Coordinates of C-alpha atoms in Angstrom, one line a residue:
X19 CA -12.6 -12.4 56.4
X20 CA -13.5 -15.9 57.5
X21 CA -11.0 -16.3 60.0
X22 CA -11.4 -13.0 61.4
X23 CA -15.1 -13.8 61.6
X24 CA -14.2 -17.1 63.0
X25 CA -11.9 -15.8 65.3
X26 CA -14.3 -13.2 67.0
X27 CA -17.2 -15.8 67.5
X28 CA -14.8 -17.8 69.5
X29 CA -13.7 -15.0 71.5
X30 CA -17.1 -14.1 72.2
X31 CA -17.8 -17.8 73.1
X32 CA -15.7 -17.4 76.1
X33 CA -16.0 -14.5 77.3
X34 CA -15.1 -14.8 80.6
X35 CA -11.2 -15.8 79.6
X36 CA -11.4 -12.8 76.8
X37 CA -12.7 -10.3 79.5
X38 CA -10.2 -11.2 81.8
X39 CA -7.1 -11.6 79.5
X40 CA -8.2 -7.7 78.2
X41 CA -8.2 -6.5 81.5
X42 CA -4.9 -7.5 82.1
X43 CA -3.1 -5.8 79.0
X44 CA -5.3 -3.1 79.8
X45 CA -3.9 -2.7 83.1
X46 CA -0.3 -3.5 82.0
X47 CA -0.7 -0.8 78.9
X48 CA -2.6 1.9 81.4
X49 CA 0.6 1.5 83.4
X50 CA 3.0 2.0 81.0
X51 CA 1.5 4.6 78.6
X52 CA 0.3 6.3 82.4
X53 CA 3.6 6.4 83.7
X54 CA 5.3 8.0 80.6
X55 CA 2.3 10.2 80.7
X56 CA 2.6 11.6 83.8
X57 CA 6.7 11.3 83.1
X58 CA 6.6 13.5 81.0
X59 CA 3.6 16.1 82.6
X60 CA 6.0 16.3 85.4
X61 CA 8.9 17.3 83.1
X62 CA 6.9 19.8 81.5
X63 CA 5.6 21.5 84.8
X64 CA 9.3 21.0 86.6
X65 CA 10.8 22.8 83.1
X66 CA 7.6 25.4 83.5
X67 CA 8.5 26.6 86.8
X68 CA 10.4 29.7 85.0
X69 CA 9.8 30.9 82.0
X70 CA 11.1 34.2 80.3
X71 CA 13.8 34.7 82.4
X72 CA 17.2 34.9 81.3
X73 CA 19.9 34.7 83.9
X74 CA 19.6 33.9 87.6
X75 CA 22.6 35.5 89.1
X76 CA 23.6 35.0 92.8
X77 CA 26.5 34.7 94.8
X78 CA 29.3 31.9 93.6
X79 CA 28.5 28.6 94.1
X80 CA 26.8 26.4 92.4
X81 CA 24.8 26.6 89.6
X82 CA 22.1 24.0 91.1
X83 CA 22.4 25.2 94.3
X84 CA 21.6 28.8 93.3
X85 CA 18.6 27.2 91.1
X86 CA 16.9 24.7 93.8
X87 CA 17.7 28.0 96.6
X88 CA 16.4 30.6 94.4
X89 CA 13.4 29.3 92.4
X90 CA 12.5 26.4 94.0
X91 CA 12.8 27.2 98.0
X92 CA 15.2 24.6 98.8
X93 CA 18.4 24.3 100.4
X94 CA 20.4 27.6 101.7
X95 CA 22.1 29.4 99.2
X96 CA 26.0 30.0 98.7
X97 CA 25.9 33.4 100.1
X98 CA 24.4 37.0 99.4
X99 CA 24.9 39.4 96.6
X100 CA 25.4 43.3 97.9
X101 CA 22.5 45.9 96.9
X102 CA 25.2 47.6 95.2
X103 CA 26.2 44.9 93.0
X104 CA 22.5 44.1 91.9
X105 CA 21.8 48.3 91.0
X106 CA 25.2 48.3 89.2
X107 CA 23.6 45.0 87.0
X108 CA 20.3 46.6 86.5
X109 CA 21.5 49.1 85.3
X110 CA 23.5 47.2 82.0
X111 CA 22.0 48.4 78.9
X112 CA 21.6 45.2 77.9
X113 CA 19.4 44.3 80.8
X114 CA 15.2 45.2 80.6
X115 CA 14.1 44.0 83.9
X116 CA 15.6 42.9 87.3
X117 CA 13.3 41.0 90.1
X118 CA 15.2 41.0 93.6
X119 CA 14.8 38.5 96.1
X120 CA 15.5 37.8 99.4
X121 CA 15.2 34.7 101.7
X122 CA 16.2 34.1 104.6
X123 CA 12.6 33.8 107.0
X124 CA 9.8 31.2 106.7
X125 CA 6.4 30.6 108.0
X126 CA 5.8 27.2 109.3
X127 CA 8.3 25.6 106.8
X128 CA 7.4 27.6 104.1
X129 CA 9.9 30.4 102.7
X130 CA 9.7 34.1 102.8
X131 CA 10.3 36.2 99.8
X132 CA 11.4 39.6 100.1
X133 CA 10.5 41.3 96.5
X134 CA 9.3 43.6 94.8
X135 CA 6.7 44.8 92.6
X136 CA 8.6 43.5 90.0
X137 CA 8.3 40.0 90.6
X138 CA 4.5 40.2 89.9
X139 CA 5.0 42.1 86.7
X140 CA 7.6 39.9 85.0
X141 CA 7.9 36.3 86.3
X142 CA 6.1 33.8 84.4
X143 CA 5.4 30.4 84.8
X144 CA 4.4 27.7 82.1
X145 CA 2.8 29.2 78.5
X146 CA 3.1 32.7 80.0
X147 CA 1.7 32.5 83.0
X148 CA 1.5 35.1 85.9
X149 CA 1.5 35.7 89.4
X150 CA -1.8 37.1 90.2
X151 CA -3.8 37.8 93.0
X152 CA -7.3 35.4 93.3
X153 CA -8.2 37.4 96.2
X154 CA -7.3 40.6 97.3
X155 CA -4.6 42.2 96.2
X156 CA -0.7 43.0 96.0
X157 CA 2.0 43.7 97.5
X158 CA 1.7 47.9 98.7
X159 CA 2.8 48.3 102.3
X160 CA 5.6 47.2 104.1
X161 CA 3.4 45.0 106.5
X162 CA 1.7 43.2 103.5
X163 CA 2.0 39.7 102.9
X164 CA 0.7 38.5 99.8
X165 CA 0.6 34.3 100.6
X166 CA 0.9 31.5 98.2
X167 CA -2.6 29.3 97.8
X168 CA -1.3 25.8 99.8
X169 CA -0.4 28.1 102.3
X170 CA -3.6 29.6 103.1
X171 CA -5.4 26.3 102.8
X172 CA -2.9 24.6 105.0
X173 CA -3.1 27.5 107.7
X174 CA -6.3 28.5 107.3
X175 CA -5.5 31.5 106.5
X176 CA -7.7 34.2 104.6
X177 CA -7.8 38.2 103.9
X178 CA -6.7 40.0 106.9
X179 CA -5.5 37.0 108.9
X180 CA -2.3 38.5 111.2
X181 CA 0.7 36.1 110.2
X182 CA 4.3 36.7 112.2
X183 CA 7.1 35.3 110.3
X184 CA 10.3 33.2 111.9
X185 CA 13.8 34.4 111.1
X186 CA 15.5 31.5 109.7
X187 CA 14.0 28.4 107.4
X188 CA 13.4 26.2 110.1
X189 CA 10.8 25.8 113.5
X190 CA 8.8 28.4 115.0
X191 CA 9.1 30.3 118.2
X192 CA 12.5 30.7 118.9
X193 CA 13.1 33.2 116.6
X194 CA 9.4 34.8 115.6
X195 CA 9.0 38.4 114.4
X196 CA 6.4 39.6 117.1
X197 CA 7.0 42.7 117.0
X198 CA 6.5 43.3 113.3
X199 CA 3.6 40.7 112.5
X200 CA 2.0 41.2 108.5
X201 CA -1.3 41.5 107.3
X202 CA -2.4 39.0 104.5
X203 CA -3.4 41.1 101.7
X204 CA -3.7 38.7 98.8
X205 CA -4.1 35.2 98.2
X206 CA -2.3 33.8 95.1
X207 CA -4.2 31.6 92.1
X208 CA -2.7 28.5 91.9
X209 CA 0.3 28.1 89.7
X210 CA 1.5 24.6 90.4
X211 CA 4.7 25.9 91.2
X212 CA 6.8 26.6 94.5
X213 CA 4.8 30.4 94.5
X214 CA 1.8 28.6 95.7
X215 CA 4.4 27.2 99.0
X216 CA 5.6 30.4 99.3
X217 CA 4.7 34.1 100.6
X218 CA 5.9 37.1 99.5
X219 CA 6.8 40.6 101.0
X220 CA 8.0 43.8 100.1
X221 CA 11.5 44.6 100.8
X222 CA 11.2 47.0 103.2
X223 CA 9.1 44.6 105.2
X224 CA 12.5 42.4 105.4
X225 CA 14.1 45.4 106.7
X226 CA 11.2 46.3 109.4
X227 CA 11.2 42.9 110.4
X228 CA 14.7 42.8 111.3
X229 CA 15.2 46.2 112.7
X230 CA 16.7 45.8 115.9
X231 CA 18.5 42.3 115.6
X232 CA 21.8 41.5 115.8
X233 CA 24.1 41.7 113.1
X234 CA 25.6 38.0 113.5
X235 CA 22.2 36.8 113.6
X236 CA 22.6 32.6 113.2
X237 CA 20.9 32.3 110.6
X238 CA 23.1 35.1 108.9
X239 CA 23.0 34.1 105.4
X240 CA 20.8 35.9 102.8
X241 CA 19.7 38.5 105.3
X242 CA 19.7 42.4 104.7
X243 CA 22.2 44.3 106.1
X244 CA 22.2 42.2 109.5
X245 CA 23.7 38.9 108.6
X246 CA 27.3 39.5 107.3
X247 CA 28.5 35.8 105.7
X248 CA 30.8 33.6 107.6
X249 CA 33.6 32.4 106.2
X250 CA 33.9 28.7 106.8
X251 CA 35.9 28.1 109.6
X252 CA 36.9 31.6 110.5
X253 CA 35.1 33.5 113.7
X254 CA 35.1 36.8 111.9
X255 CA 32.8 38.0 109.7
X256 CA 34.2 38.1 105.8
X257 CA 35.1 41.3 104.9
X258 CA 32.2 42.9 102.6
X259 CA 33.3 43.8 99.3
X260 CA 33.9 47.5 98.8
X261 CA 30.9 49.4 98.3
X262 CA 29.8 51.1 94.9
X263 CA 29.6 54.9 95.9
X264 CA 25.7 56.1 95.6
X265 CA 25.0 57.6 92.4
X266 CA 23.4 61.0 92.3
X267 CA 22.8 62.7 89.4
X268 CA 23.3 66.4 89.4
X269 CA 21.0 68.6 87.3
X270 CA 22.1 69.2 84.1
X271 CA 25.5 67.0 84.5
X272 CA 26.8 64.4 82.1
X273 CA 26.1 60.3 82.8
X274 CA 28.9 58.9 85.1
X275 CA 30.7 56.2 83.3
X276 CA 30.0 52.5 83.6
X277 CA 30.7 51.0 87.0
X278 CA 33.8 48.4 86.7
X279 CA 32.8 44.9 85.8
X280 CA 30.7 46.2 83.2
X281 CA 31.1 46.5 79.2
X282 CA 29.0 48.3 77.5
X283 CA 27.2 47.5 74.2
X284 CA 28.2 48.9 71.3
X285 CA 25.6 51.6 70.5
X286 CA 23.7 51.2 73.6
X287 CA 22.3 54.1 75.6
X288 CA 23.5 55.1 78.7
X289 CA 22.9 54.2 81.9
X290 CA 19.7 55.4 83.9
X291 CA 20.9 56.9 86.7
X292 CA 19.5 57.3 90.4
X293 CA 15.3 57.3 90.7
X294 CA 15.8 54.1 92.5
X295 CA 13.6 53.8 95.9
X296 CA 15.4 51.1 97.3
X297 CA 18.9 52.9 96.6
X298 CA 19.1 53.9 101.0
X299 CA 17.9 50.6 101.9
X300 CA 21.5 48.9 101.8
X301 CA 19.5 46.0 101.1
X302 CA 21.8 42.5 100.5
X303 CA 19.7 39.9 98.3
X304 CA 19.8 36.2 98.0
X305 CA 19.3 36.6 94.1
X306 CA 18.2 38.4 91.3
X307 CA 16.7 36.9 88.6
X308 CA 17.2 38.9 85.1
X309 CA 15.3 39.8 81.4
X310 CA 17.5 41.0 78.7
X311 CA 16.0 43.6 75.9
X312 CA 17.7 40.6 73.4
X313 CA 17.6 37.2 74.1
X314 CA 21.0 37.1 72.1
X315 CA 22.6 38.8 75.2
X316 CA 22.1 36.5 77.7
X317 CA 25.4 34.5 77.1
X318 CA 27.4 37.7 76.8
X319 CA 26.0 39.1 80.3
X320 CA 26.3 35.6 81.9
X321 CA 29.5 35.7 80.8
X322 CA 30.0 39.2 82.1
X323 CA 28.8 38.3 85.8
X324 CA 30.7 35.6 86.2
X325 CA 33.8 37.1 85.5
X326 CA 32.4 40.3 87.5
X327 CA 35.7 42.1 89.5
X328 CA 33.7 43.9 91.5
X329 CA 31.5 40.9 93.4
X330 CA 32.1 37.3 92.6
X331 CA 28.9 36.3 90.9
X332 CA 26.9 32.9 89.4
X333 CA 24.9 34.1 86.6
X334 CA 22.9 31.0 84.9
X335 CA 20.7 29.6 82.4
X336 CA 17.5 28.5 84.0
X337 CA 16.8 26.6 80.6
X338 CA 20.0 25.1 81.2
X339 CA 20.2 24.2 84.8
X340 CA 16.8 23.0 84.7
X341 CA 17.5 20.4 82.5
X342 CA 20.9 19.5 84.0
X343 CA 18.4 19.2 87.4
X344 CA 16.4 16.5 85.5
X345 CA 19.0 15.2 84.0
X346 CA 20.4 14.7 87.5
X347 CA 17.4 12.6 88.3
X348 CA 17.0 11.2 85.8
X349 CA 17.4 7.2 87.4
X350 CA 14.0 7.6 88.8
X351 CA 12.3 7.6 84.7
X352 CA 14.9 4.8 84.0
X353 CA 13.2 2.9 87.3
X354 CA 9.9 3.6 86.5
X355 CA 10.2 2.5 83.2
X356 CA 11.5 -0.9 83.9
X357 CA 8.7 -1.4 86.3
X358 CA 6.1 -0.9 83.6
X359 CA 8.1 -3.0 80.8
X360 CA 8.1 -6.2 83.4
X361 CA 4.3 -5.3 84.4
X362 CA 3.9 -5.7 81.1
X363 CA 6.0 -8.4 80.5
X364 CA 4.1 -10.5 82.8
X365 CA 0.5 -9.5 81.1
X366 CA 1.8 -10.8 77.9
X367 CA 2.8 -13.9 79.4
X368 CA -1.0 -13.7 80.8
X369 CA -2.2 -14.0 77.8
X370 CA 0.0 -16.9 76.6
X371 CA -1.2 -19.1 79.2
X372 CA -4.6 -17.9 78.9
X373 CA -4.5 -19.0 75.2
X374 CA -2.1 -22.3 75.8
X375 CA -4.7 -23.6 78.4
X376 CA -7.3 -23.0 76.5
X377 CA -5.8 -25.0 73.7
X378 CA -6.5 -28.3 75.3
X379 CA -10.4 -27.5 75.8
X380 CA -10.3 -26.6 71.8
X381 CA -8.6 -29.8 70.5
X382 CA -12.8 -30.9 69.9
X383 CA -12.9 -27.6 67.9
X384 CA -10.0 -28.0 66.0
X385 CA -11.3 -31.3 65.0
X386 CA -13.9 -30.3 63.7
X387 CA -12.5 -27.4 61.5
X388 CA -10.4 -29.5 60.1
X389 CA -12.8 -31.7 58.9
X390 CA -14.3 -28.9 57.9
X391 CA -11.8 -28.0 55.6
X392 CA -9.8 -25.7 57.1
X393 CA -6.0 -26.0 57.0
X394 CA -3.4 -26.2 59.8
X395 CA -2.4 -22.7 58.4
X396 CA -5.9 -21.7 58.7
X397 CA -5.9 -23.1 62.5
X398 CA -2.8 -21.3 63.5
X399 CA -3.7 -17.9 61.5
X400 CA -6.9 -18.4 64.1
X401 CA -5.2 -18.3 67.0
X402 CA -2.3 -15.9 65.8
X403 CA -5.1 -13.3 65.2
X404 CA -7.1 -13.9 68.2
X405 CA -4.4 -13.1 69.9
X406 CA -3.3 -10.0 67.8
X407 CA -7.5 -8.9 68.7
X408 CA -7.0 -9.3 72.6
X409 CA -4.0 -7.3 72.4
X410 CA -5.0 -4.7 70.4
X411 CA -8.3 -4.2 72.3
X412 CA -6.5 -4.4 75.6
X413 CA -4.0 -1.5 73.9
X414 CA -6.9 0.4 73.0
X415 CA -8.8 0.0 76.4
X416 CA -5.8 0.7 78.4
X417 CA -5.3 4.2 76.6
X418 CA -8.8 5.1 77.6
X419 CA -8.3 4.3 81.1
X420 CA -5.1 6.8 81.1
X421 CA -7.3 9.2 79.9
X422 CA -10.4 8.5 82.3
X423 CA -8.0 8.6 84.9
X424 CA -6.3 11.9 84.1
X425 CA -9.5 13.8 83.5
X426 CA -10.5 12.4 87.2
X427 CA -6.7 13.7 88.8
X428 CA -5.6 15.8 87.1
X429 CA -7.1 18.1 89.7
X430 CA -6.2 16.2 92.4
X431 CA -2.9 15.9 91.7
X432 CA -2.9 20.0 91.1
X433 CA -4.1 20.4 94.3
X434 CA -2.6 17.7 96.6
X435 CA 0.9 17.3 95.0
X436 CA 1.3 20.7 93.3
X437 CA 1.7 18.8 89.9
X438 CA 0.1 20.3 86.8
X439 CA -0.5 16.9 84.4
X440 CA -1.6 18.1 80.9
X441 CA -3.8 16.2 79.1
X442 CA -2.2 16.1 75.3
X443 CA -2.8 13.7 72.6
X444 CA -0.2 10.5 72.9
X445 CA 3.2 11.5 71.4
X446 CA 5.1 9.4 69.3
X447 CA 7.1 7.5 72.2
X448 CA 3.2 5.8 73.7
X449 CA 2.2 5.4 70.1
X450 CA 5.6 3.2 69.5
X451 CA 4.5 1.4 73.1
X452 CA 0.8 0.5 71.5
X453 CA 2.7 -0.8 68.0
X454 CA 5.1 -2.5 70.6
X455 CA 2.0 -4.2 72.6
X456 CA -0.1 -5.6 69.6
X457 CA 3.0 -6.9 67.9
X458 CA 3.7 -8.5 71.1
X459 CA 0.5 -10.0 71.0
X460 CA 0.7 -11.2 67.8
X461 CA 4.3 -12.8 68.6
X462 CA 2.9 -14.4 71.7
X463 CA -0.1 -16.2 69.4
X464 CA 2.7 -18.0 67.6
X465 CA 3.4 -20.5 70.4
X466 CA -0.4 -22.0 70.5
X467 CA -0.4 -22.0 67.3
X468 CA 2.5 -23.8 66.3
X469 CA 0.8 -26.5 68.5
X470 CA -2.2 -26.6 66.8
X471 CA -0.6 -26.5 63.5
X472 CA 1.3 -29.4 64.4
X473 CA -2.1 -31.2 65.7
X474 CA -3.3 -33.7 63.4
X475 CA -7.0 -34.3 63.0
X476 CA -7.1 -37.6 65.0
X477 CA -5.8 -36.4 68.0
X478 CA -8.9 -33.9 68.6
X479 CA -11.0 -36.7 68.0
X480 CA -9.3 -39.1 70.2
X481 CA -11.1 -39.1 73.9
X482 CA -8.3 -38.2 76.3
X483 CA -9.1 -39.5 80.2

């Protein structure tokens, strides 16, 4: 209790050198325990994107591909699946809900989604979040736009603003749908997601846009009915995979059987047949994402689909490819993380000199603890623990400066990057950082005091010039 007594007077005797060596572990521990905070708020929102969806099935190709194309707006996707092909899978017993979309058209950079009502009524983002309107409302009519909520900031644009669309992902007015412009019906809440970058449309608006255009439009991939896909390298269009005849069910006739491609469960009821609105459309989507009535059947209908005779398919995991995705980039935490261990590094040595050079000004106190009565073990458990103190405190006052700072941007970062950081108590990774910092600090107190230890009363008596 003495030396701890002993040691805190003589911090607070210079308090100038204890303020300043603080700060800096403060600063070096808010930068680590920061960066693995906001490491892993990142991981949580890039995982939350999509959540309760079971499969994402589009045409082959990759399974990132599909994910980035599909979920996240970026890059093109491998190809298109045919209308057919998507009511044949809807259909599956096993399957409880389908959400179509189609991209293909942008506004200013930002994607188009042709959906349905669907897509508001099942996709979820985070702990069960949904797509809702903050202003206005959904999708109804086929000239309805219902726009993500960086989108109407960025352009301005509110309830009833006139927005005409650009066939094709990039640049504006070569290819803009004047003839069919939309009405902005409904402004999203903000998700943190790529739905706030986004605007959505109904199906039939994808249609009406492109009534009219060519069928080997340029940007032909992913659009309905217009577009055929280009082989690579070939000049004619790929031949479109045969057709499923439309289904019609007669009154008082018996279910058809299941389409080829498609086994069905053991037990499981039959098929529903016809009732569909988009059935005439000959619609050709850029994906489908998919909720099973048994989260056990996910594997069997991914295997299914990729295996589909019919229409070569990519069904996938989004759990799974989402963390192949960050797995993928991965380096970037490895970087960050050695950035903060040799900011860190460099406060500890900080301290080291801080206490070292103070050493020589302390040879008179020394002295005169030693002739005192205190030890050379009691002299180096001084400075051993006045170290350990400046450590810990800086620990402790770096931790609260995370937290101040993520209660001050956590909102801004929401807003500006489209990054939801939770605030959550520190997990056991920063707590291991903290243990890591004040036995540091502890370790670093050695070196002064095996000096002083070492000192012998006559030499912090002896005038030095």
């Amino acid at each position: 209790m003495l030396t701890l007594q002993l040691a805190l007077r003589s911090l607070r005797n210079r308090r100038l050198t204890t303020i300043l060596t603080v700060l800096s572990i403060a600063l070096s521990v808010s930068l680590l325990v920061g960066v693995e905070t906001v490491r892993r708020g990142i991981r949580e929102s890039f995982a939350g994107t999509i959540r309760g969806t079971d499969l994402i099935v589009g045409a082959r190709g990759g399974s990132q591909q599909l994910l980035l194309s599909s979920i996240f707006g970026l890059g093109a996707p491998a190809g298109s699946v045919e209308w057919s092909t998507y009511q044949r899978w809807s259909r599956h017993p096993a399957v409880a809900w389908t959400i179509p979309i189609s991209l293909g058209d942008s506004y200013y950079g930002y994607r188009v989604v042709g959906t349905t009502q669907a897509f508001f009524e099942h996709y979820k983002y985070r702990n069960d979040g949904r797509v809702t309107a903050a202003e206005g409302h959904l999708l109804e009519g086929d000239r309805d736009v219902v726009i993500g909520i960086e989108v109407s900031k960025t352009h301005k644009l509110a309830i009833g603003s006139k927005v005409v669309l650009t066939h094709g992902l990039r640049g504006t007015g070569i290819s803009d749908h004047e003839e069919h412009p939309f009405t902005v019906v409904g402004i999203l809440v903000r998700t943190s997601t790529p739905v706030d970058r986004s605007l959505f449309i109904s199906l039939e608006g994808i249609e009406g846009m492109h009534e009219g255009m060519p069928k080997d439009s340029p940007n032909g991939w992913a659009q309905p009915k217009f577009a055929p896909l280009q082989r690579p390298g070939s000049s004619a269009p790929a031949p479109a995979p045969a057709a499923e005849p439309a289904i019609t069910a007669m009154p008082g006739a018996e279910p058809p059987p299941p389409s080829p491609g498609v086994q069905a469960m053991p037990g499981a009821e039959p098929p529903v047949v016809g009732g569909d609105e988009h059935a005439a459309h000959g619609h050709k989507l850029t994906a489908f994402l998919l909720g099973t009535k048994a989260r056990a059947a996910s594997l069997m209908l991914q295997r299914q689909m990729n295996t589909d005779k019919v229409e070569p398919l990519t069904a996938i995991l989004p759990a799974v490819a989402l963390t192949e995705l960050w797995h993928a980039i991965g380096y970037a935490e490895d970087g960050a993380r050695i950035i903060t261990g040799a900011v860190l590094l460099v406060g500890l040595l900080g301290m080291l000199v801080a206490l070292y050079s103070t050493l020589q000004e302390r040879r008179r106190e020394m002295a005169i603890l030693r002739s005192l009565g205190a030890g050379p073990g009691r002299i180096a458990a001084l400075l051993v623990l006045e170290s350990g103190l400046l450590a810990f405190v800086g620990a402790v006052v770096g931790v609260v400066l995370v937290y101040a700072l993520l209660l001050v941007g956590q909102g801004l970062a929401e807003e500006h990057f489209g990054v939801y950081i939770p605030i959550t108590a520190p997990q056991a990774l920063e707590w291991f950082y903290l243990a890591g910092v004040v036995v540091a600090g502890i370790l670093v107190g050695l070196v002064p005091a095996w000096r002083a230890y070492r000192n012998t009363l006559q030499d912090g008596l002896t005038i030095r010039l």
